[in-house]
mmCIF file of C-alpha atoms in Angstrom:
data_model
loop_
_atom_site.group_PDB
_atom_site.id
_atom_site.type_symbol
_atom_site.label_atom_id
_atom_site.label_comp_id
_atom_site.label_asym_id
_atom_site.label_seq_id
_atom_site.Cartn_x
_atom_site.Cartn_y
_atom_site.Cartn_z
ATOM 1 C CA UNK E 212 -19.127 -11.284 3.986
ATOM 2 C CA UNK E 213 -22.765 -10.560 4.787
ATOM 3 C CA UNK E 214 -21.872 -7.483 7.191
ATOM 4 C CA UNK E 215 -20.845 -3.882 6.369
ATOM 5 C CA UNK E 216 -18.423 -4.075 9.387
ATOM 6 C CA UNK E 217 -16.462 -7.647 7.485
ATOM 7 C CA UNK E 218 -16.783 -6.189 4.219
ATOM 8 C CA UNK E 219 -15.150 -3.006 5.422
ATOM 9 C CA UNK E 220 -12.483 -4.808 7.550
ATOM 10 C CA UNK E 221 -11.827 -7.112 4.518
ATOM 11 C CA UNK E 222 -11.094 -4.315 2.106
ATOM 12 C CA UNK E 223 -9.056 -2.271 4.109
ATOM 13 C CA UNK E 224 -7.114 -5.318 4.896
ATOM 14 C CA UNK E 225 -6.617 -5.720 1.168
ATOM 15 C CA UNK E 226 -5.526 -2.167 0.315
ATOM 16 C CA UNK E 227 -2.606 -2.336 3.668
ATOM 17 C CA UNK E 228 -4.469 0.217 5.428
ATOM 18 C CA UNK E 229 -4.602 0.415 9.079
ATOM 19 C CA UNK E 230 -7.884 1.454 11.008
ATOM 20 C CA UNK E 231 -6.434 4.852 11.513
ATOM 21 C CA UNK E 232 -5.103 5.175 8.187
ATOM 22 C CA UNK E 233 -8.902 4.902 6.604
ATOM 23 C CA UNK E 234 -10.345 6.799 9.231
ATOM 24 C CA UNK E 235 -8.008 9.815 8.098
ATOM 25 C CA UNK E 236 -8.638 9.821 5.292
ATOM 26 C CA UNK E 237 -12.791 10.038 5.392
ATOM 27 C CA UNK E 238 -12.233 11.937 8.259
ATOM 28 C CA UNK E 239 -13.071 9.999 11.376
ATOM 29 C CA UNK E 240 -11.477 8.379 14.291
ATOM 30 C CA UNK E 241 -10.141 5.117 14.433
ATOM 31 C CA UNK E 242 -12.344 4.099 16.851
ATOM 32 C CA UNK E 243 -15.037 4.376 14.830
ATOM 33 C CA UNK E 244 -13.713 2.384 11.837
ATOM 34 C CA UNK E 245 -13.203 0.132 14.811
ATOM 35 C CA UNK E 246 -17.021 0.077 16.128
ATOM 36 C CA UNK E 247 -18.034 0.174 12.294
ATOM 37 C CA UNK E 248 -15.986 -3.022 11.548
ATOM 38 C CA UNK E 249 -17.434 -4.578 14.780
ATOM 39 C CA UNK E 250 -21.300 -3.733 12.862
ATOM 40 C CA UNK E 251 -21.638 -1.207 15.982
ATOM 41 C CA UNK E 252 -22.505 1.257 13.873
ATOM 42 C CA UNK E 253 -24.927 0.398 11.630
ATOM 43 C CA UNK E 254 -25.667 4.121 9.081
ATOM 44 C CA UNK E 255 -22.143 5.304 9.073
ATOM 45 C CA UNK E 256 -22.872 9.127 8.036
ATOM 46 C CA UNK E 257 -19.319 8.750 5.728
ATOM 47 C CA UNK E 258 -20.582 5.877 3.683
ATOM 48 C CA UNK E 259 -19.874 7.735 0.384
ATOM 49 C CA UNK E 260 -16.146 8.970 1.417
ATOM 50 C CA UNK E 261 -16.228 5.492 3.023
ATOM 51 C CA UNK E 262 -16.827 3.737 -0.207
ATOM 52 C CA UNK E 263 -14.378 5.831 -2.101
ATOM 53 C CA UNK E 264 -11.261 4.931 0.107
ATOM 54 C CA UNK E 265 -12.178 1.371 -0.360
ATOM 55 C CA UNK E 266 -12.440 1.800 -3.856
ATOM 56 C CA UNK E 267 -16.061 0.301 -4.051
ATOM 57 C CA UNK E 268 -19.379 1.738 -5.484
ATOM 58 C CA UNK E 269 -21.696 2.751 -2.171
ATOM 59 C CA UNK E 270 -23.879 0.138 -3.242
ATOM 60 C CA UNK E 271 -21.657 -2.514 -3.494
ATOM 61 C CA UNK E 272 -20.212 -1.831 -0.469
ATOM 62 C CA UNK E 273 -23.641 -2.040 1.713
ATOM 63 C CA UNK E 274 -25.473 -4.834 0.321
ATOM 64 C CA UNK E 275 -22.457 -7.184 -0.614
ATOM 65 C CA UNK E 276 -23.204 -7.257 -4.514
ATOM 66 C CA UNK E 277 -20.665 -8.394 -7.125
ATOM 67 C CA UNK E 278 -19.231 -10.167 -4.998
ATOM 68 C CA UNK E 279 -16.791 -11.905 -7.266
ATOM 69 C CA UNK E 280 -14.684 -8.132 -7.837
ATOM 70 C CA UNK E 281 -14.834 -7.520 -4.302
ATOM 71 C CA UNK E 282 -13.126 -10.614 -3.016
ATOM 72 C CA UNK E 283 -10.291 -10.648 -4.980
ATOM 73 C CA UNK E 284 -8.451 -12.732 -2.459
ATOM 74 C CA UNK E 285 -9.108 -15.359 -0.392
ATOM 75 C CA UNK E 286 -9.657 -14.518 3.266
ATOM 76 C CA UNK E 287 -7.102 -16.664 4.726
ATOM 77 C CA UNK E 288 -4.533 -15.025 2.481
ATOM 78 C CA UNK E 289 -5.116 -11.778 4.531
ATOM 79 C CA UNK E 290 -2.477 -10.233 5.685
ATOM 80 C CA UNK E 291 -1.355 -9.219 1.954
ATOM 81 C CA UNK E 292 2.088 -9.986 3.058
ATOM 82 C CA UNK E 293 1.878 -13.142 4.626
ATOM 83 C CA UNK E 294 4.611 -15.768 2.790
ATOM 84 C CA UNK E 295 2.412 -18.936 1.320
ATOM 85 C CA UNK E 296 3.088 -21.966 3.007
ATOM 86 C CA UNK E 297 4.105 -23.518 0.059
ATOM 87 C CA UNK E 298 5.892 -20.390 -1.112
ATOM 88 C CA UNK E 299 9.654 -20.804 -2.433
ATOM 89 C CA UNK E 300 12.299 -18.039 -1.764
ATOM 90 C CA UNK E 301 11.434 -16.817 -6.037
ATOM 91 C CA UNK E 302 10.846 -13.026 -5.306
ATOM 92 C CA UNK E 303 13.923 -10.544 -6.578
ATOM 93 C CA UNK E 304 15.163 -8.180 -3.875
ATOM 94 C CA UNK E 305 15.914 -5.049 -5.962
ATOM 95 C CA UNK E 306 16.598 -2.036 -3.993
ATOM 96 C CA UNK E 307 19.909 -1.703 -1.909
ATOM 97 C CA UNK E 308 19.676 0.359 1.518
ATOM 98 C CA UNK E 309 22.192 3.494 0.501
ATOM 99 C CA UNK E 310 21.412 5.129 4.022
ATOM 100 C CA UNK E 311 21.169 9.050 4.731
ATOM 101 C CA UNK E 312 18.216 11.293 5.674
ATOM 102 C CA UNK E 313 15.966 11.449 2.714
ATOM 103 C CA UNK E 314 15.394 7.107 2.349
ATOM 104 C CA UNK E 315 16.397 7.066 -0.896
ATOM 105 C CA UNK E 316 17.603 3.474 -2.507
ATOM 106 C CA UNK E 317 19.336 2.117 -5.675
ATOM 107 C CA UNK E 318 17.188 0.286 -7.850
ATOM 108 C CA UNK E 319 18.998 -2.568 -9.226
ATOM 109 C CA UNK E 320 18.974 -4.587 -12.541
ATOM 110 C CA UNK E 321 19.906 -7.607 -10.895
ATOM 111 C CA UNK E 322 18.434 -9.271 -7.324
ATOM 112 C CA UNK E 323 20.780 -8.336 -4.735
ATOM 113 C CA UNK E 324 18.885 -10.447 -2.680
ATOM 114 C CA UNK E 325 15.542 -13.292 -2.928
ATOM 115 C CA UNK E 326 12.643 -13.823 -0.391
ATOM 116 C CA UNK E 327 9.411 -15.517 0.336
ATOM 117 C CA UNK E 328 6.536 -14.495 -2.434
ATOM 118 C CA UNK E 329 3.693 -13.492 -0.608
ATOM 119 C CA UNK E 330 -0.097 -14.953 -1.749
ATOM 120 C CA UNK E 331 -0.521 -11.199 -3.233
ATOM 121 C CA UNK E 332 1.982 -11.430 -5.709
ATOM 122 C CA UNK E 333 1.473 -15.076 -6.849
ATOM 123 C CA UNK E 334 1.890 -15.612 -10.626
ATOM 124 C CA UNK E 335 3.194 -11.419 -10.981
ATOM 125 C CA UNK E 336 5.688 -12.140 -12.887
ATOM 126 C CA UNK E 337 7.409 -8.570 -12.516
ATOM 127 C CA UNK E 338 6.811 -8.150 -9.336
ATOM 128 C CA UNK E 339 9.542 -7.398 -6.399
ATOM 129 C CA UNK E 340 10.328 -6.289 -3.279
ATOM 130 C CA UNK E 341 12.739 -3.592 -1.836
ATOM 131 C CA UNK E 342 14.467 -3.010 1.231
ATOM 132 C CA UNK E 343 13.540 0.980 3.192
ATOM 133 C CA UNK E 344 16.204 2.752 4.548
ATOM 134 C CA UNK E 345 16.377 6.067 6.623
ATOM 135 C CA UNK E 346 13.404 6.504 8.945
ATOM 136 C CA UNK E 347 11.679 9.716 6.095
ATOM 137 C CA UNK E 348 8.291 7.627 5.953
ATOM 138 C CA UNK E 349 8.531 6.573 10.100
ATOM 139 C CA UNK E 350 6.224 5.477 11.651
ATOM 140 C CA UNK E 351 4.321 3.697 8.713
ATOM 141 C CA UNK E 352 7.655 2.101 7.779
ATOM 142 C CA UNK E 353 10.855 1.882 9.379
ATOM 143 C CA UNK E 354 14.966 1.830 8.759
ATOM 144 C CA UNK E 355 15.125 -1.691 7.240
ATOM 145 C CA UNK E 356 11.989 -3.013 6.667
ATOM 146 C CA UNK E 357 10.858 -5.204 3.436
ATOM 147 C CA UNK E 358 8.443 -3.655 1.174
ATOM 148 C CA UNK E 359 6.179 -5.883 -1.618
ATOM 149 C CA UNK E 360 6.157 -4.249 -4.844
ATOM 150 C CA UNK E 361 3.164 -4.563 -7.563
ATOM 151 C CA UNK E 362 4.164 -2.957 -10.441
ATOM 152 C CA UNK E 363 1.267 -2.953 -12.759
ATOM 153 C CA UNK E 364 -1.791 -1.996 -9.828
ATOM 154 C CA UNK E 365 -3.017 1.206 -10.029
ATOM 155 C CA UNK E 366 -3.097 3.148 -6.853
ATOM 156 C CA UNK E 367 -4.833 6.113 -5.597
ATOM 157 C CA UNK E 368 -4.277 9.402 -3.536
ATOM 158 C CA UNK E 369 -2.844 7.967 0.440
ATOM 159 C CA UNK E 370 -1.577 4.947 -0.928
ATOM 160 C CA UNK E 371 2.373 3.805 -0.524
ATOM 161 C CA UNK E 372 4.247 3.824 -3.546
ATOM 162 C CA UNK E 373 7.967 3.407 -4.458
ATOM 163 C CA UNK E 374 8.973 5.984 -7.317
ATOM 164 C CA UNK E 375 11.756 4.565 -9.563
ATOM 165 C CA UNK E 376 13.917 7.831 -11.165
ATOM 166 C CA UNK E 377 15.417 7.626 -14.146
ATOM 167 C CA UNK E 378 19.120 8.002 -12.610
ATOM 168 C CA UNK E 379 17.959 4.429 -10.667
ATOM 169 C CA UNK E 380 17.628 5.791 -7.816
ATOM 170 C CA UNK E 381 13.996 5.100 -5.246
ATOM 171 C CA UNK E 382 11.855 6.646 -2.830
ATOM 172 C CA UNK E 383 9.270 5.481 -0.901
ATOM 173 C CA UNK E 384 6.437 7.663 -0.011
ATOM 174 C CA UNK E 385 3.216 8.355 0.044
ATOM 175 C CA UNK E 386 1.208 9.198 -3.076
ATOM 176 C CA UNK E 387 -0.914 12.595 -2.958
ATOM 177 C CA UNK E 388 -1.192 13.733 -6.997
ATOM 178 C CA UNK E 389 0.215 14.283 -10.531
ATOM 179 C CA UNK E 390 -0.091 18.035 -11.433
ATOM 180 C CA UNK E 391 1.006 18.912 -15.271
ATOM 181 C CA UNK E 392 4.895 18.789 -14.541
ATOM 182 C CA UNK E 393 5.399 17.103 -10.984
ATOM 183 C CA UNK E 394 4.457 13.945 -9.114
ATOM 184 C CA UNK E 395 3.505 15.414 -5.009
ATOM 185 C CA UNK E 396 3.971 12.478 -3.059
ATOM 186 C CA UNK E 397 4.476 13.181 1.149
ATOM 187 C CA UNK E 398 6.824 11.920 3.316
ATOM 188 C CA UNK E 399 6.174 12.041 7.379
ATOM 189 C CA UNK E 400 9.694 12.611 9.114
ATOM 190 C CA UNK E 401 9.963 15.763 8.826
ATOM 191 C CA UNK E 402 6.469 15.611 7.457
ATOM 192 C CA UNK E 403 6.202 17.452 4.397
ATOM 193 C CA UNK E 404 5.211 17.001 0.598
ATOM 194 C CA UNK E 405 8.137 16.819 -1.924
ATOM 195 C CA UNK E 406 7.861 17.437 -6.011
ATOM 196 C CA UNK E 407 9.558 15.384 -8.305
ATOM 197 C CA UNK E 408 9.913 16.200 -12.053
ATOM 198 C CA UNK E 409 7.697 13.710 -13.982
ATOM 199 C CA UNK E 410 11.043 13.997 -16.495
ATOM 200 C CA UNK E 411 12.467 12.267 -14.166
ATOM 201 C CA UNK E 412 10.765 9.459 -12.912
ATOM 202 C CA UNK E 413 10.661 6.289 -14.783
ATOM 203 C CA UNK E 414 7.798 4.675 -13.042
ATOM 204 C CA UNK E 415 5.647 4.308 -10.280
ATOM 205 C CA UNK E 416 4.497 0.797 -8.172
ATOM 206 C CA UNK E 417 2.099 0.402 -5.365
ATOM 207 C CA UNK E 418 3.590 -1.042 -1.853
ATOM 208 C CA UNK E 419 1.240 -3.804 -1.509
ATOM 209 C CA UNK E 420 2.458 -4.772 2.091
ATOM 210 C CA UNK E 421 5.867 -4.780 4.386
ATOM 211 C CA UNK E 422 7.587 -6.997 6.690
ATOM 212 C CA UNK E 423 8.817 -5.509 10.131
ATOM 213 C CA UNK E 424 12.809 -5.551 10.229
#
């Protein structure tokens, strides 16, 4: 990794954000992530913004240092998704597709279903994945795709995130802040930002990839 442009492509590609997705959020077209990734741009004028979305000190993220906490995976395991080779079919399926407008799902005790563990989520023990249903978070994820859970990574404001209520019930959406009595998360069809009672959420996991129904 000793370019900006591969050390930014590399750590967006770990965090499951697309090009556009980044350059939203520091407030710059896609095509520039794109010339920045392909060391086009060599001073990108967003570099701290840029190194907060990646989650990386400004310093680091220039000149490469500590290298060991930036690579935390190994490049050929990129996309986070992608099944291992050698994977087996070990990772619970927890979430049942209920249907109707607002994508909700039931969070289940047991598997209703098993899949291939992706590299991401080798050796998390509690980790899972659920199936999305309704088309409230479309076009970042559609009616029926399979979402990889990590319960225990923390997350940050424009990541996805599947909120688990206390009545069982999920929603996938995308995380915005806690204020002192709600989680705000957005959802994009109809876009809007919902409130839900922290009383009634019992936890909240990062989406650490999908699979296209």
């Amino acid at each position: 990794m000793n370019s900006l442009g591969k050390r930014v492509s590399y750590r967006r590609r770990i965090l499951g954000l697309s090009q556009r997705e980044l350059g939203k959020q520091i407030g710059i077209s896609q095509q520039a992530i794109e010339r920045l990734e392909n060391d086009a741009t060599k001073n990108p004028r967003n570099l701290l913004k840029l190194a907060d979305s990646l989650g990386l000190d400004p310093h680091e993220l220039v000149h490469g240092t500590t290298a060991d906490r930036l690579m935390t995976l190994k490049e050929d395991s990129i996309p986070p998704y992608a099944p291992s080779h050698n994977s087996l079919r070990d990772l619970p399926v927890m979430g049942a597709a209920q249907g109707g407008p607002d994508g909700n799902l039931i969070m289940n005790d047991d598997p209703i279903d098993w899949t291939d563990r992706p590299q991401t989520l080798l050796g998390v023990t509690e980790a899972f994945a659920v199936y999305i249903t309704g088309d409230s978070m479309s076009p970042k994820y559609e009616d029926g795709d399979l979402l990889y859970i990590h319960p225990n990574r923390p997350f940050k404001k424009g990541r996805y995130v599947v909120i688990e209520t206390t009545d069982q019930r999920g929603y996938i959406k995308q995380f915005r802040k806690w204020d002192e009595t709600d989680l705000i998360v957005r959802q994009f069809n109809p876009a809007k930002d919902l409130r839900i009672p922290r009383a009634s959420i019992e936890r909240v996991m990062l989406v650490i990839g999908s699979m296209d129904s």
